[in-house]
PDB file of C-alpha atoms in Angstrom:
ATOM      1  CA  MET A 906     -14.529  40.978 -61.812  1.00 49.00           C
ATOM      2  CA  GLY A 907     -10.988  41.464 -61.504  1.00 62.00           C
ATOM      3  CA  ALA A 908      -7.975  42.767 -58.496  1.00 74.00           C
ATOM      4  CA  ARG A 909      -7.466  46.199 -60.755  1.00 81.00           C
ATOM      5  CA  CYS A 910      -4.771  48.686 -59.931  1.00 87.00           C
ATOM      6  CA  THR A 911      -2.803  51.169 -61.652  1.00 92.00           C
ATOM      7  CA  PHE A 912       1.673  52.205 -60.270  1.00 95.00           C
ATOM      8  CA  VAL A 913       2.068  56.097 -62.144  1.00 96.00           C
ATOM      9  CA  PHE A 914       5.297  56.795 -62.602  1.00 98.00           C
ATOM     10  CA  LYS A 915       5.316  60.187 -61.666  1.00 97.00           C
ATOM     11  CA  GLN A 916       7.874  61.962 -64.478  1.00 95.00           C
ATOM     12  CA  SER A 917       7.507  66.106 -63.084  1.00 94.00           C
ATOM     13  CA  GLU A 918       4.939  67.479 -61.725  1.00 93.00           C
ATOM     14  CA  ASP A 919       2.349  67.260 -65.108  1.00 93.00           C
ATOM     15  CA  SER A 920       3.366  63.936 -66.614  1.00 95.00           C
ATOM     16  CA  ALA A 921       2.849  60.815 -66.131  1.00 96.00           C
ATOM     17  CA  VAL A 922       3.510  57.195 -67.227  1.00 97.00           C
ATOM     18  CA  ALA A 923       0.800  54.588 -66.271  1.00 95.00           C
ATOM     19  CA  LEU A 924       1.061  50.456 -65.489  1.00 95.00           C
ATOM     20  CA  TYR A 925      -2.283  48.893 -65.121  1.00 91.00           C
ATOM     21  CA  SER A 926      -2.562  45.473 -63.733  1.00 87.00           C
ATOM     22  CA  HIS A 927      -6.167  44.082 -64.315  1.00 79.00           C
ATOM     23  CA  TRP A 928      -4.958  40.981 -61.906  1.00 71.00           C
ATOM     24  CA  GLY A 929      -2.651  42.694 -59.957  1.00 59.00           C
ATOM     25  CA  GLU A 930      -4.602  43.901 -56.894  1.00 64.00           C
ATOM     26  CA  ASP A 931      -4.042  41.136 -54.862  1.00 70.00           C
ATOM     27  CA  SER A 932       0.116  41.269 -55.144  1.00 79.00           C
ATOM     28  CA  MET A 933       1.221  44.803 -55.481  1.00 88.00           C
ATOM     29  CA  TYR A 934       2.733  46.479 -53.356  1.00 92.00           C
ATOM     30  CA  GLN A 935       5.667  43.125 -52.540  1.00 93.00           C
ATOM     31  CA  ALA A 936       5.689  43.498 -56.583  1.00 93.00           C
ATOM     32  CA  LEU A 937       6.369  47.621 -56.976  1.00 95.00           C
ATOM     33  CA  ALA A 938       8.772  46.550 -54.159  1.00 96.00           C
ATOM     34  CA  GLY A 939      11.269  44.099 -55.935  1.00 96.00           C
ATOM     35  CA  ALA A 940      10.164  46.673 -58.704  1.00 97.00           C
ATOM     36  CA  LEU A 941      11.711  49.554 -57.550  1.00 98.00           C
ATOM     37  CA  GLN A 942      14.810  47.741 -55.741  1.00 97.00           C
ATOM     38  CA  HIS A 943      15.571  46.593 -59.191  1.00 98.00           C
ATOM     39  CA  ALA A 944      15.019  49.824 -60.321  1.00 98.00           C
ATOM     40  CA  SER A 945      17.141  51.619 -57.305  1.00 98.00           C
ATOM     41  CA  PRO A 946      20.525  52.061 -58.889  1.00 97.00           C
ATOM     42  CA  ARG A 947      18.107  54.699 -61.588  1.00 97.00           C
ATOM     43  CA  ILE A 948      15.594  55.950 -58.936  1.00 97.00           C
ATOM     44  CA  GLN A 949      18.957  57.075 -57.430  1.00 96.00           C
ATOM     45  CA  LEU A 950      20.908  58.450 -60.265  1.00 96.00           C
ATOM     46  CA  GLY A 951      17.436  60.658 -60.114  1.00 95.00           C
ATOM     47  CA  ASP A 952      17.329  59.154 -64.193  1.00 97.00           C
ATOM     48  CA  PRO A 953      13.441  58.558 -64.070  1.00 97.00           C
ATOM     49  CA  SER A 954      13.428  57.321 -67.224  1.00 96.00           C
ATOM     50  CA  TYR A 955      15.783  54.435 -67.538  1.00 97.00           C
ATOM     51  CA  ALA A 956      13.967  54.011 -63.822  1.00 98.00           C
ATOM     52  CA  THR A 957      10.550  53.578 -64.916  1.00 98.00           C
ATOM     53  CA  ARG A 958      11.268  51.174 -67.863  1.00 97.00           C
ATOM     54  CA  MET A 959      13.144  48.794 -65.304  1.00 98.00           C
ATOM     55  CA  ALA A 960      10.226  49.297 -62.664  1.00 98.00           C
ATOM     56  CA  ILE A 961       7.764  47.804 -65.972  1.00 97.00           C
ATOM     57  CA  SER A 962       9.718  45.781 -66.854  1.00 97.00           C
ATOM     58  CA  TYR A 963      10.584  44.163 -63.366  1.00 97.00           C
ATOM     59  CA  LEU A 964       6.379  43.954 -63.253  1.00 95.00           C
ATOM     60  CA  LEU A 965       6.137  41.974 -66.196  1.00 94.00           C
ATOM     61  CA  GLN A 966       8.521  40.031 -67.017  1.00 92.00           C
ATOM     62  CA  GLY A 967       6.400  36.486 -66.483  1.00 86.00           C
ATOM     63  CA  SER A 968       3.824  37.836 -68.963  1.00 86.00           C
ATOM     64  CA  LEU A 969       5.908  40.230 -71.098  1.00 83.00           C
ATOM     65  CA  LEU A 970       4.596  38.624 -74.448  1.00 85.00           C
ATOM     66  CA  ASP A 971       0.602  37.858 -73.380  1.00 87.00           C
ATOM     67  CA  GLU A 972      -2.485  39.821 -74.769  1.00 87.00           C
ATOM     68  CA  THR A 973      -3.796  41.252 -72.248  1.00 85.00           C
ATOM     69  CA  GLY A 974      -3.247  41.042 -68.410  1.00 86.00           C
ATOM     70  CA  TYR A 975      -1.716  44.833 -68.548  1.00 91.00           C
ATOM     71  CA  GLY A 976      -1.854  48.721 -70.101  1.00 92.00           C
ATOM     72  CA  ILE A 977       0.464  51.184 -69.972  1.00 95.00           C
ATOM     73  CA  TYR A 978      -0.900  54.796 -70.971  1.00 93.00           C
ATOM     74  CA  ALA A 979       0.168  58.165 -70.191  1.00 94.00           C
ATOM     75  CA  VAL A 980      -1.410  60.497 -67.800  1.00 93.00           C
ATOM     76  CA  ASN A 981      -1.709  63.445 -65.861  1.00 92.00           C
ATOM     77  CA  PRO A 982      -0.077  62.543 -62.383  1.00 89.00           C
ATOM     78  CA  ASN A 983      -2.694  66.078 -61.645  1.00 87.00           C
ATOM     79  CA  ASP A 984      -5.764  63.789 -62.537  1.00 85.00           C
ATOM     80  CA  LEU A 985      -6.246  59.935 -61.757  1.00 84.00           C
ATOM     81  CA  GLY A 986      -9.582  60.400 -60.111  1.00 81.00           C
ATOM     82  CA  PHE A 987     -10.622  57.029 -62.474  1.00 80.00           C
ATOM     83  CA  MET A 988      -7.590  54.733 -61.516  1.00 81.00           C
ATOM     84  CA  ASP A 989      -8.804  51.877 -59.311  1.00 71.00           C
ATOM     85  CA  HIS A 990      -6.088  51.622 -56.452  1.00 77.00           C
ATOM     86  CA  PRO A 991      -3.878  54.583 -58.222  1.00 88.00           C
ATOM     87  CA  VAL A 992      -0.234  54.137 -56.485  1.00 94.00           C
ATOM     88  CA  ILE A 993       2.039  57.183 -57.457  1.00 96.00           C
ATOM     89  CA  ILE A 994       5.960  56.520 -57.547  1.00 98.00           C
ATOM     90  CA  ASP A 995       7.483  59.861 -57.597  1.00 98.00           C
ATOM     91  CA  LEU A 996      10.682  59.232 -59.254  1.00 97.00           C
ATOM     92  CA  ILE A 997      11.522  63.099 -58.292  1.00 96.00           C
ATOM     93  CA  SER A 998      10.941  63.247 -54.450  1.00 97.00           C
ATOM     94  CA  LYS A 999      11.319  59.482 -54.395  1.00 98.00           C
ATOM     95  CA  THR A1000       8.719  58.366 -51.931  1.00 98.00           C
ATOM     96  CA  VAL A1001       5.583  56.143 -52.602  1.00 98.00           C
ATOM     97  CA  GLU A1002       2.257  57.597 -52.527  1.00 96.00           C
ATOM     98  CA  ASP A1003      -0.303  54.253 -51.742  1.00 92.00           C
ATOM     99  CA  ASP A1004      -3.484  54.359 -49.062  1.00 88.00           C
ATOM    100  CA  THR A1005      -1.756  54.400 -46.526  1.00 90.00           C
ATOM    101  CA  GLY A1006       0.651  58.321 -47.155  1.00 95.00           C
ATOM    102  CA  THR A1007       3.486  59.667 -48.286  1.00 97.00           C
ATOM    103  CA  HIS A1008       6.051  56.966 -47.691  1.00 97.00           C
ATOM    104  CA  SER A1009      10.173  57.188 -48.976  1.00 98.00           C
ATOM    105  CA  ILE A1010      10.782  54.608 -51.602  1.00 98.00           C
ATOM    106  CA  ASP A1011      13.664  53.461 -49.662  1.00 97.00           C
ATOM    107  CA  GLU A1012      10.688  52.424 -47.876  1.00 97.00           C
ATOM    108  CA  PHE A1013       8.720  51.097 -48.802  1.00 97.00           C
ATOM    109  CA  VAL A1014      10.335  48.837 -49.787  1.00 97.00           C
ATOM    110  CA  THR A1015      11.590  48.154 -47.567  1.00 96.00           C
ATOM    111  CA  TYR A1016       8.886  46.897 -45.714  1.00 94.00           C
ATOM    112  CA  HIS A1017       6.887  45.343 -47.538  1.00 93.00           C
ATOM    113  CA  LEU A1018      10.030  42.947 -49.217  1.00 91.00           C
ATOM    114  CA  ALA A1019      10.420  42.330 -45.332  1.00 89.00           C
ATOM    115  CA  ARG A1020       7.197  41.619 -45.024  1.00 76.00           C
ATOM    116  CA  GLU A1021       7.271  38.846 -47.971  1.00 69.00           C
ATOM    117  CA  LYS A1022      10.054  37.255 -46.362  1.00 68.00           C
ATOM    118  CA  PHE A1023       8.226  37.033 -42.636  1.00 61.00           C
ATOM    119  CA  MET A1024       5.056  35.324 -44.941  1.00 62.00           C
ATOM    120  CA  ALA A1025       7.182  33.369 -46.765  1.00 66.00           C
ATOM    121  CA  GLU A1026       8.526  32.502 -43.896  1.00 68.00           C
ATOM    122  CA  ALA A1027       5.008  31.203 -41.762  1.00 58.00           C
TER     123      ALA A1027
END
């Protein structure tokens, strides 16, 4: 049960921080787009540690003190086969890799925030 997904914030070729969400799959792309927009100043500066912290803080903002729902752990970005619906946010190349392919962070944010706005207006 659940709607699991994992956001993998790639810090370098061999290190990443993963945020596991037990219930986030249904809205993961829109939530991630908002988080990446929030972290954009640090992404543009090439500061992966602060960008990761800002994005994760944004994603957790409604449940920061909850005991369950999310988990954070270090991971090798080259070994993700065990994850539920991993979305790789490569903060070095500034790309997002999801089920549809690899996109620039800016394209990903623009597409998903526009889609969210369209769905809200429909």
